[in-house]
Amino acid sequence: MTQITDSIKELTILQPDDWHIHLRDDDALATTVKHAAASFNRVICMPNLAPPVKNVDDARAYRERILQHLQASDLEAGRKAAFDPRMTLYLTNQTTPKDIELAAQSGIVQAVKLYPAGATTNSADGVTDINACVDVFEAMEKYNLPLLLHGEVTHDHVDIFDREKRFLEEVLAQIIAKFPTLRIVMEHITTSDAADFVLAQGNQVAATITPQHLMFNRNHLLLSGIKPHFYCLPILKRKQHQEVLLNVATSGSPKFFLGTDSAPHATDKKEAACGCAGCYSSSIALPLYATAFDSIGKIDKLEGFASRFGAQFYGLPVNENTVTLTNNPMQVPAGYPYFDGQTLTPLMAGETLPWSIKA
């Protein structure tokens, strides 16, 4: 479906999906849903709310809250179905096989998310003993419900830049060995180790990659002063890891697909003595990805990564609508109004991107 014209001045692709996004909840949804729905059809919504989305009833209620924030004009035009939030369950030490069975039968739950306890925002309810999840993983295999992973160990003695690599060796390899048909997505991979690991597995293992991990490395975060809006978890890594991620994302391999991990935090919570982890990119995600792909002359590979491979992995049809990107510069807004009078600062706020979405 990719159409490129005028020496790659315009690119029309099938409408993308975001296979990893944080919309948050309640008043935050007025901002995050609008931004996500402007570019994406399906979005896989992370369950790390407070309290978390632990079962089908939680998931159904959360989905309804999301849908209530679609613009009234969209609803009147009958476009509600054009934005399809897909739910995930938060895997805890108390999750049961019955929870998995009901999720698989619900029609709205797409996957189950594993957060190692303490790994990232609102992960205190995460799994503390992976060996206690055996019956749940068996149920997920049985009902063909994928496992999504925040792939980091959380031991205090492990260097923050090594936590993903250690997770591959100590946790993920064991899960795959014990549950060889379990579909797994290693989310927001950040290292060449993770890319190589995913490539070495069968088709049941895939990965998402964020725009920030394609475009930036830890120098962007740390040189000339700490940049709080580049701080995310897993943290940005060395340049050589960034280059490998860009190569696999643009390779045409169906094992890698779009997942922004867009994570809103109010500006004053990011620019604080103990700033929150997470980059907000949903509103500008497609221009960011286009810029990254075009930086190595692979803009023609964007549609597979953004619009096809994720749907194929989840066994869903690709979208029929299209989005056109144009090689006209856009200035990223300095910020967006957020709830309770707060502001929300996007990734690359105030800077210029060479690609934009054609109206």
mmCIF file of C-alpha atoms in Angstrom:
data_model
loop_
_atom_site.group_PDB
_atom_site.id
_atom_site.type_symbol
_atom_site.label_atom_id
_atom_site.label_comp_id
_atom_site.label_asym_id
_atom_site.label_seq_id
_atom_site.Cartn_x
_atom_site.Cartn_y
_atom_site.Cartn_z
ATOM 1 C CA MET A 1 0.000 0.000 0.000
ATOM 2 C CA THR A 2 3.000 2.299 0.491
ATOM 3 C CA GLN A 3 2.947 5.117 -2.054
ATOM 4 C CA ILE A 4 5.946 7.413 -2.404
ATOM 5 C CA THR A 5 5.864 10.407 -4.714
ATOM 6 C CA ASP A 6 8.022 13.340 -5.766
ATOM 7 C CA SER A 7 11.372 11.832 -4.721
ATOM 8 C CA ILE A 8 10.030 10.810 -1.329
ATOM 9 C CA LYS A 9 8.339 14.112 -0.584
ATOM 10 C CA GLU A 10 5.139 12.297 0.402
ATOM 11 C CA LEU A 11 4.485 8.881 1.860
ATOM 12 C CA THR A 12 1.033 7.305 2.079
ATOM 13 C CA ILE A 13 0.764 4.252 4.300
ATOM 14 C CA LEU A 14 -1.998 2.157 5.807
ATOM 15 C CA GLN A 15 -3.134 3.646 9.087
ATOM 16 C CA PRO A 16 -0.783 2.523 11.849
ATOM 17 C CA ASP A 17 -1.542 0.955 15.193
ATOM 18 C CA ASP A 18 0.293 1.613 18.454
ATOM 19 C CA TRP A 19 1.024 -1.676 20.158
ATOM 20 C CA HIS A 20 2.201 -0.073 23.423
ATOM 21 C CA ILE A 21 0.753 3.140 24.820
ATOM 22 C CA HIS A 22 -0.049 4.708 28.191
ATOM 23 C CA LEU A 23 -3.254 6.720 28.126
ATOM 24 C CA ARG A 24 -3.483 7.019 31.922
ATOM 25 C CA ASP A 25 -6.974 7.494 33.346
ATOM 26 C CA ASP A 26 -9.742 9.887 34.336
ATOM 27 C CA ASP A 27 -9.008 13.546 33.471
ATOM 28 C CA ALA A 28 -5.760 12.678 31.668
ATOM 29 C CA LEU A 29 -7.809 10.894 28.991
ATOM 30 C CA ALA A 30 -9.150 14.174 27.613
ATOM 31 C CA THR A 31 -5.657 14.867 26.251
ATOM 32 C CA THR A 32 -4.170 11.437 25.607
ATOM 33 C CA VAL A 33 -7.112 9.873 23.777
ATOM 34 C CA LYS A 34 -7.397 12.808 21.377
ATOM 35 C CA HIS A 35 -3.701 12.579 20.483
ATOM 36 C CA ALA A 36 -3.690 8.804 20.054
ATOM 37 C CA ALA A 37 -6.867 8.719 17.973
ATOM 38 C CA ALA A 38 -5.487 11.332 15.571
ATOM 39 C CA SER A 39 -2.897 8.880 14.223
ATOM 40 C CA PHE A 40 -3.714 5.338 15.296
ATOM 41 C CA ASN A 41 -6.577 2.890 14.913
ATOM 42 C CA ARG A 42 -5.833 0.170 17.464
ATOM 43 C CA VAL A 43 -3.825 0.944 20.566
ATOM 44 C CA ILE A 44 -2.769 -1.519 23.229
ATOM 45 C CA CYS A 45 -3.420 0.269 26.496
ATOM 46 C CA MET A 46 -1.095 -0.403 29.382
ATOM 47 C CA PRO A 47 -2.773 -1.524 32.624
ATOM 48 C CA ASN A 48 -0.485 0.136 35.195
ATOM 49 C CA LEU A 49 -3.120 2.459 36.551
ATOM 50 C CA ALA A 50 -3.723 3.116 40.221
ATOM 51 C CA PRO A 51 -5.348 0.714 40.951
ATOM 52 C CA PRO A 52 -4.207 -1.575 38.104
ATOM 53 C CA VAL A 53 -6.371 -3.288 35.479
ATOM 54 C CA LYS A 54 -6.293 -6.804 36.890
ATOM 55 C CA ASN A 55 -9.347 -8.560 35.412
ATOM 56 C CA VAL A 56 -11.916 -8.368 32.635
ATOM 57 C CA ASP A 57 -14.306 -6.196 34.620
ATOM 58 C CA ASP A 58 -11.504 -3.665 35.215
ATOM 59 C CA ALA A 59 -10.585 -3.791 31.527
ATOM 60 C CA ARG A 60 -14.144 -3.271 30.329
ATOM 61 C CA ALA A 61 -14.661 -0.302 32.657
ATOM 62 C CA TYR A 62 -11.360 1.275 31.607
ATOM 63 C CA ARG A 63 -12.172 0.870 27.920
ATOM 64 C CA GLU A 64 -15.498 2.622 28.419
ATOM 65 C CA ARG A 65 -13.778 5.526 30.142
ATOM 66 C CA ILE A 66 -11.399 5.816 27.178
ATOM 67 C CA LEU A 67 -14.177 5.758 24.595
ATOM 68 C CA GLN A 68 -16.085 8.477 26.426
ATOM 69 C CA HIS A 69 -13.261 10.881 25.589
ATOM 70 C CA LEU A 70 -13.490 10.582 21.828
ATOM 71 C CA GLN A 71 -14.520 13.909 20.349
ATOM 72 C CA ALA A 72 -18.265 14.417 19.974
ATOM 73 C CA SER A 73 -17.808 15.270 16.286
ATOM 74 C CA ASP A 74 -16.221 11.870 15.717
ATOM 75 C CA LEU A 75 -19.085 10.110 17.451
ATOM 76 C CA GLU A 76 -21.673 11.994 15.412
ATOM 77 C CA ALA A 77 -19.870 11.027 12.222
ATOM 78 C CA GLY A 78 -19.984 7.378 13.219
ATOM 79 C CA ARG A 79 -16.215 7.165 13.580
ATOM 80 C CA LYS A 80 -16.142 5.631 17.032
ATOM 81 C CA ALA A 81 -15.078 2.287 15.570
ATOM 82 C CA ALA A 82 -12.075 3.931 13.902
ATOM 83 C CA PHE A 83 -10.346 4.098 17.276
ATOM 84 C CA ASP A 84 -10.111 0.740 18.968
ATOM 85 C CA PRO A 85 -8.451 0.652 22.396
ATOM 86 C CA ARG A 86 -7.309 -2.885 23.113
ATOM 87 C CA MET A 87 -6.960 -3.843 26.762
ATOM 88 C CA THR A 88 -4.269 -5.639 28.724
ATOM 89 C CA LEU A 89 -4.389 -7.293 32.116
ATOM 90 C CA TYR A 90 -1.758 -6.482 34.713
ATOM 91 C CA LEU A 91 -0.070 -9.738 35.728
ATOM 92 C CA THR A 92 0.215 -9.970 39.517
ATOM 93 C CA ASN A 93 1.097 -12.698 41.962
ATOM 94 C CA GLN A 94 -2.665 -13.224 42.393
ATOM 95 C CA THR A 95 -3.606 -13.626 38.695
ATOM 96 C CA THR A 96 -5.374 -16.937 38.077
ATOM 97 C CA PRO A 97 -5.900 -19.187 35.036
ATOM 98 C CA LYS A 98 -9.603 -18.279 35.247
ATOM 99 C CA ASP A 99 -8.671 -14.606 34.796
ATOM 100 C CA ILE A 100 -6.839 -15.603 31.618
ATOM 101 C CA GLU A 101 -9.746 -17.683 30.302
ATOM 102 C CA LEU A 102 -12.197 -14.828 30.815
ATOM 103 C CA ALA A 103 -9.795 -12.362 29.220
ATOM 104 C CA ALA A 104 -9.379 -14.526 26.139
ATOM 105 C CA GLN A 105 -13.155 -14.806 25.787
ATOM 106 C CA SER A 106 -13.850 -11.100 26.349
ATOM 107 C CA GLY A 107 -13.138 -9.814 22.848
ATOM 108 C CA ILE A 108 -11.455 -6.685 24.244
ATOM 109 C CA VAL A 109 -8.386 -8.008 26.082
ATOM 110 C CA GLN A 110 -5.468 -8.376 23.684
ATOM 111 C CA ALA A 111 -2.672 -9.487 26.006
ATOM 112 C CA VAL A 112 -1.301 -9.745 29.544
ATOM 113 C CA LYS A 113 1.451 -7.433 30.788
ATOM 114 C CA LEU A 114 4.269 -8.507 33.075
ATOM 115 C CA TYR A 115 5.984 -5.784 35.067
ATOM 116 C CA PRO A 116 8.732 -6.962 37.390
ATOM 117 C CA ALA A 117 7.841 -5.318 40.697
ATOM 118 C CA GLY A 118 9.489 -1.909 40.934
ATOM 119 C CA ALA A 119 10.592 -1.744 37.289
ATOM 120 C CA THR A 120 8.772 1.429 36.247
ATOM 121 C CA THR A 121 5.805 3.722 36.925
ATOM 122 C CA ASN A 122 3.036 2.071 38.984
ATOM 123 C CA SER A 123 4.749 -1.329 38.995
ATOM 124 C CA ALA A 124 4.538 -2.015 42.717
ATOM 125 C CA ASP A 125 1.856 -4.644 42.045
ATOM 126 C CA GLY A 126 4.102 -6.454 39.570
ATOM 127 C CA VAL A 127 5.352 -10.019 39.723
ATOM 128 C CA THR A 128 7.882 -10.831 42.442
ATOM 129 C CA ASP A 129 8.359 -14.529 41.621
ATOM 130 C CA ILE A 130 8.209 -15.584 37.992
ATOM 131 C CA ASN A 131 8.143 -19.262 39.003
ATOM 132 C CA ALA A 132 4.789 -18.705 40.693
ATOM 133 C CA CYS A 133 3.224 -17.820 37.320
ATOM 134 C CA VAL A 134 3.513 -21.278 35.767
ATOM 135 C CA ASP A 135 -0.221 -22.036 35.759
ATOM 136 C CA VAL A 136 -0.999 -18.601 34.354
ATOM 137 C CA PHE A 137 1.530 -19.003 31.523
ATOM 138 C CA GLU A 138 0.045 -22.421 30.754
ATOM 139 C CA ALA A 139 -3.392 -20.826 30.484
ATOM 140 C CA MET A 140 -2.031 -18.103 28.213
ATOM 141 C CA GLU A 141 -0.572 -20.785 25.930
ATOM 142 C CA LYS A 142 -3.869 -22.648 25.960
ATOM 143 C CA TYR A 143 -5.957 -19.590 25.094
ATOM 144 C CA ASN A 144 -3.346 -18.032 22.774
ATOM 145 C CA LEU A 145 -3.148 -14.810 24.777
ATOM 146 C CA PRO A 146 0.222 -13.047 24.327
ATOM 147 C CA LEU A 147 2.545 -12.054 27.144
ATOM 148 C CA LEU A 148 3.936 -8.508 27.016
ATOM 149 C CA LEU A 149 7.123 -7.884 28.950
ATOM 150 C CA HIS A 150 8.801 -4.931 30.544
ATOM 151 C CA GLY A 151 12.130 -6.648 30.145
ATOM 152 C CA GLU A 152 14.342 -5.541 32.993
ATOM 153 C CA VAL A 153 15.515 -7.151 36.199
ATOM 154 C CA THR A 154 15.105 -4.923 39.229
ATOM 155 C CA HIS A 155 17.876 -6.068 41.556
ATOM 156 C CA ASP A 156 19.532 -3.066 43.193
ATOM 157 C CA HIS A 157 23.022 -4.425 42.509
ATOM 158 C CA VAL A 158 22.482 -4.621 38.724
ATOM 159 C CA ASP A 159 23.600 -1.541 36.775
ATOM 160 C CA ILE A 160 20.644 0.281 35.184
ATOM 161 C CA PHE A 161 22.283 0.002 31.755
ATOM 162 C CA ASP A 162 22.580 -3.808 32.111
ATOM 163 C CA ARG A 163 19.104 -4.631 33.352
ATOM 164 C CA GLU A 164 17.632 -5.523 29.971
ATOM 165 C CA LYS A 165 20.494 -7.857 29.073
ATOM 166 C CA ARG A 166 20.237 -9.603 32.431
ATOM 167 C CA PHE A 167 16.476 -10.035 31.984
ATOM 168 C CA LEU A 168 17.040 -11.827 28.675
ATOM 169 C CA GLU A 169 19.460 -14.248 30.278
ATOM 170 C CA GLU A 170 17.833 -14.790 33.648
ATOM 171 C CA VAL A 171 14.095 -14.520 32.964
ATOM 172 C CA LEU A 172 13.013 -14.520 29.335
ATOM 173 C CA ALA A 173 15.155 -17.457 28.239
ATOM 174 C CA GLN A 174 13.568 -19.529 31.017
ATOM 175 C CA ILE A 175 10.025 -18.554 30.058
ATOM 176 C CA ILE A 176 10.603 -19.472 26.409
ATOM 177 C CA ALA A 177 12.200 -22.798 27.334
ATOM 178 C CA LYS A 178 9.271 -23.787 29.560
ATOM 179 C CA PHE A 179 6.494 -22.370 27.359
ATOM 180 C CA PRO A 180 7.719 -22.703 23.758
ATOM 181 C CA THR A 181 4.400 -21.816 22.105
ATOM 182 C CA LEU A 182 3.589 -18.808 24.296
ATOM 183 C CA ARG A 183 3.456 -15.668 22.160
ATOM 184 C CA ILE A 184 5.699 -13.012 23.666
ATOM 185 C CA VAL A 185 6.373 -9.356 22.904
ATOM 186 C CA MET A 186 9.536 -7.906 24.386
ATOM 187 C CA GLU A 187 8.391 -4.316 24.685
ATOM 188 C CA HIS A 188 10.454 -1.175 24.085
ATOM 189 C CA ILE A 189 13.723 -2.991 23.444
ATOM 190 C CA THR A 190 16.805 -0.822 23.915
ATOM 191 C CA THR A 191 19.890 -2.929 23.200
ATOM 192 C CA SER A 192 21.568 -4.926 20.476
ATOM 193 C CA ASP A 193 21.392 -7.850 22.909
ATOM 194 C CA ALA A 194 17.586 -7.704 22.850
ATOM 195 C CA ALA A 195 17.450 -7.316 19.070
ATOM 196 C CA ASP A 196 19.735 -10.318 18.570
ATOM 197 C CA PHE A 197 17.769 -12.347 21.117
ATOM 198 C CA VAL A 198 14.445 -11.694 19.367
ATOM 199 C CA LEU A 199 15.927 -12.535 15.963
ATOM 200 C CA ALA A 200 17.217 -15.847 17.322
ATOM 201 C CA GLN A 201 13.753 -16.966 18.483
ATOM 202 C CA GLY A 202 10.845 -18.413 16.542
ATOM 203 C CA ASN A 203 7.947 -16.441 15.149
ATOM 204 C CA GLN A 204 6.188 -16.526 18.529
ATOM 205 C CA VAL A 205 8.615 -13.889 19.887
ATOM 206 C CA ALA A 206 8.549 -10.277 18.680
ATOM 207 C CA ALA A 207 9.465 -6.800 19.936
ATOM 208 C CA THR A 208 8.262 -3.218 19.881
ATOM 209 C CA ILE A 209 10.576 -0.223 19.508
ATOM 210 C CA THR A 210 9.893 3.345 20.608
ATOM 211 C CA PRO A 211 10.721 6.500 18.641
ATOM 212 C CA GLN A 212 13.086 7.741 21.338
ATOM 213 C CA HIS A 213 15.198 4.593 21.239
ATOM 214 C CA LEU A 214 15.510 4.902 17.455
ATOM 215 C CA MET A 215 16.416 8.585 17.498
ATOM 216 C CA PHE A 216 18.457 9.084 20.649
ATOM 217 C CA ASN A 217 21.092 7.554 22.895
ATOM 218 C CA ARG A 218 22.318 8.272 26.393
ATOM 219 C CA ASN A 219 24.462 11.189 25.222
ATOM 220 C CA HIS A 220 21.267 13.020 24.288
ATOM 221 C CA LEU A 221 20.019 12.431 27.831
ATOM 222 C CA LEU A 222 23.171 13.329 29.744
ATOM 223 C CA LEU A 223 25.499 15.626 27.802
ATOM 224 C CA SER A 224 25.442 19.350 28.624
ATOM 225 C CA GLY A 225 23.035 18.763 31.476
ATOM 226 C CA ILE A 226 20.347 16.165 32.154
ATOM 227 C CA LYS A 227 17.359 16.351 29.791
ATOM 228 C CA PRO A 228 14.394 15.150 31.867
ATOM 229 C CA HIS A 229 12.069 14.720 28.885
ATOM 230 C CA PHE A 230 14.486 12.144 27.392
ATOM 231 C CA TYR A 231 14.379 10.091 30.586
ATOM 232 C CA CYS A 232 12.442 6.855 30.195
ATOM 233 C CA LEU A 233 12.640 3.268 31.372
ATOM 234 C CA PRO A 234 14.293 1.250 30.012
ATOM 235 C CA ILE A 235 16.818 4.078 29.868
ATOM 236 C CA LEU A 236 18.469 5.227 26.630
ATOM 237 C CA LYS A 237 21.596 3.221 25.878
ATOM 238 C CA ARG A 238 24.863 3.669 23.940
ATOM 239 C CA LYS A 239 24.946 4.887 20.355
ATOM 240 C CA GLN A 240 25.875 1.434 19.031
ATOM 241 C CA HIS A 241 22.668 0.012 20.518
ATOM 242 C CA GLN A 242 20.624 2.815 18.956
ATOM 243 C CA GLU A 243 22.155 2.021 15.556
ATOM 244 C CA VAL A 244 21.278 -1.679 15.830
ATOM 245 C CA LEU A 245 17.683 -0.866 16.766
ATOM 246 C CA LEU A 246 17.378 1.441 13.775
ATOM 247 C CA ASN A 247 18.758 -1.276 11.503
ATOM 248 C CA VAL A 248 16.352 -3.984 12.695
ATOM 249 C CA ALA A 249 13.348 -1.628 12.683
ATOM 250 C CA THR A 250 14.031 -0.743 9.047
ATOM 251 C CA SER A 251 15.070 -4.251 7.978
ATOM 252 C CA GLY A 252 11.605 -5.430 6.955
ATOM 253 C CA SER A 253 11.652 -8.162 9.613
ATOM 254 C CA PRO A 254 8.093 -8.779 10.847
ATOM 255 C CA LYS A 255 9.453 -9.442 14.343
ATOM 256 C CA PHE A 256 9.744 -5.702 15.055
ATOM 257 C CA PHE A 257 6.871 -3.237 15.073
ATOM 258 C CA LEU A 258 5.656 0.101 16.391
ATOM 259 C CA GLY A 259 5.045 0.669 20.075
ATOM 260 C CA THR A 260 5.522 4.232 21.232
ATOM 261 C CA ASP A 261 5.443 3.606 24.980
ATOM 262 C CA SER A 262 4.116 7.166 25.019
ATOM 263 C CA ALA A 263 3.839 7.961 28.717
ATOM 264 C CA PRO A 264 2.391 11.276 29.900
ATOM 265 C CA HIS A 265 3.605 12.969 33.046
ATOM 266 C CA ALA A 266 2.788 16.556 33.928
ATOM 267 C CA THR A 267 5.719 18.871 33.176
ATOM 268 C CA ASP A 268 6.372 19.728 36.817
ATOM 269 C CA LYS A 269 6.578 16.002 37.633
ATOM 270 C CA LYS A 270 9.203 15.483 34.910
ATOM 271 C CA GLU A 271 11.210 18.594 35.739
ATOM 272 C CA ALA A 272 11.596 17.719 39.398
ATOM 273 C CA ALA A 273 14.291 16.622 41.822
ATOM 274 C CA CYS A 274 13.114 13.051 41.264
ATOM 275 C CA GLY A 275 11.632 13.239 37.780
ATOM 276 C CA CYS A 276 9.218 10.645 36.407
ATOM 277 C CA ALA A 277 10.327 8.164 33.745
ATOM 278 C CA GLY A 278 8.506 8.340 30.424
ATOM 279 C CA CYS A 279 8.526 10.203 27.106
ATOM 280 C CA TYR A 280 5.311 11.658 25.737
ATOM 281 C CA SER A 281 5.298 11.102 21.971
ATOM 282 C CA SER A 282 1.784 10.086 20.947
ATOM 283 C CA SER A 283 0.894 13.424 19.335
ATOM 284 C CA ILE A 284 3.991 13.430 17.078
ATOM 285 C CA ALA A 285 4.795 9.723 16.872
ATOM 286 C CA LEU A 286 4.457 9.273 13.107
ATOM 287 C CA PRO A 287 6.681 12.267 12.212
ATOM 288 C CA LEU A 288 9.228 10.972 14.735
ATOM 289 C CA TYR A 289 9.292 7.494 13.225
ATOM 290 C CA ALA A 290 9.388 8.911 9.692
ATOM 291 C CA THR A 291 12.351 11.077 10.651
ATOM 292 C CA ALA A 292 14.178 8.094 12.141
ATOM 293 C CA PHE A 293 13.570 5.844 9.125
ATOM 294 C CA ASP A 294 14.441 8.589 6.653
ATOM 295 C CA SER A 295 17.696 9.305 8.513
ATOM 296 C CA ILE A 296 19.148 6.126 6.991
ATOM 297 C CA GLY A 297 17.235 6.208 3.712
ATOM 298 C CA LYS A 298 14.665 3.563 4.707
ATOM 299 C CA ILE A 299 11.433 5.545 4.695
ATOM 300 C CA ASP A 300 9.948 2.931 2.356
ATOM 301 C CA LYS A 301 10.119 0.397 5.211
ATOM 302 C CA LEU A 302 7.903 2.422 7.526
ATOM 303 C CA GLU A 303 4.553 0.909 6.538
ATOM 304 C CA GLY A 304 5.553 -2.629 7.438
ATOM 305 C CA PHE A 305 6.865 -1.569 10.833
ATOM 306 C CA ALA A 306 4.016 0.827 11.620
ATOM 307 C CA SER A 307 0.972 -0.709 9.942
ATOM 308 C CA ARG A 308 1.442 -4.376 9.101
ATOM 309 C CA PHE A 309 3.744 -6.411 11.315
ATOM 310 C CA GLY A 310 1.989 -5.783 14.625
ATOM 311 C CA ALA A 311 -1.408 -6.685 13.223
ATOM 312 C CA GLN A 312 0.051 -9.834 11.706
ATOM 313 C CA PHE A 313 1.625 -10.884 15.004
ATOM 314 C CA TYR A 314 -1.669 -10.425 16.859
ATOM 315 C CA GLY A 315 -3.648 -12.178 14.119
ATOM 316 C CA LEU A 316 -5.675 -9.081 13.246
ATOM 317 C CA PRO A 317 -6.472 -7.585 9.823
ATOM 318 C CA VAL A 318 -4.419 -4.631 8.683
ATOM 319 C CA ASN A 319 -6.266 -1.330 8.591
ATOM 320 C CA GLU A 320 -7.892 -0.086 5.397
ATOM 321 C CA ASN A 321 -7.653 3.667 5.980
ATOM 322 C CA THR A 322 -4.481 5.510 5.055
ATOM 323 C CA VAL A 323 -2.312 8.288 6.476
ATOM 324 C CA THR A 324 -0.093 10.546 4.381
ATOM 325 C CA LEU A 325 3.185 11.909 5.693
ATOM 326 C CA THR A 326 4.802 14.818 3.919
ATOM 327 C CA ASN A 327 8.399 15.994 3.891
ATOM 328 C CA ASN A 328 7.357 19.437 5.140
ATOM 329 C CA PRO A 329 8.813 20.613 8.450
ATOM 330 C CA MET A 330 6.704 20.886 11.570
ATOM 331 C CA GLN A 331 7.497 22.534 14.869
ATOM 332 C CA VAL A 332 6.766 20.364 17.869
ATOM 333 C CA PRO A 333 4.524 22.258 20.323
ATOM 334 C CA ALA A 334 6.256 23.516 23.455
ATOM 335 C CA GLY A 335 3.520 21.881 25.497
ATOM 336 C CA TYR A 336 -0.126 20.884 25.731
ATOM 337 C CA PRO A 337 -2.783 21.828 28.264
ATOM 338 C CA TYR A 338 -3.216 19.003 30.756
ATOM 339 C CA PHE A 339 -5.747 18.473 33.505
ATOM 340 C CA ASP A 340 -5.947 20.584 36.682
ATOM 341 C CA GLY A 341 -4.148 23.477 34.981
ATOM 342 C CA GLN A 342 -1.005 21.458 34.376
ATOM 343 C CA THR A 343 1.002 21.240 31.150
ATOM 344 C CA LEU A 344 2.291 18.206 29.278
ATOM 345 C CA THR A 345 5.645 18.521 27.507
ATOM 346 C CA PRO A 346 6.167 16.272 24.452
ATOM 347 C CA LEU A 347 9.407 14.718 23.318
ATOM 348 C CA MET A 348 11.452 17.275 21.318
ATOM 349 C CA ALA A 349 9.253 20.153 22.505
ATOM 350 C CA GLY A 350 9.863 23.330 20.508
ATOM 351 C CA GLU A 351 12.137 21.616 17.986
ATOM 352 C CA THR A 352 11.540 21.116 14.255
ATOM 353 C CA LEU A 353 10.916 17.754 12.610
ATOM 354 C CA PRO A 354 11.401 17.346 8.840
ATOM 355 C CA TRP A 355 8.256 15.188 8.451
ATOM 356 C CA SER A 356 4.653 16.007 9.287
ATOM 357 C CA ILE A 357 1.202 14.491 8.813
ATOM 358 C CA LYS A 358 -0.671 15.831 5.801
ATOM 359 C CA ALA A 359 -4.057 17.235 6.751
#
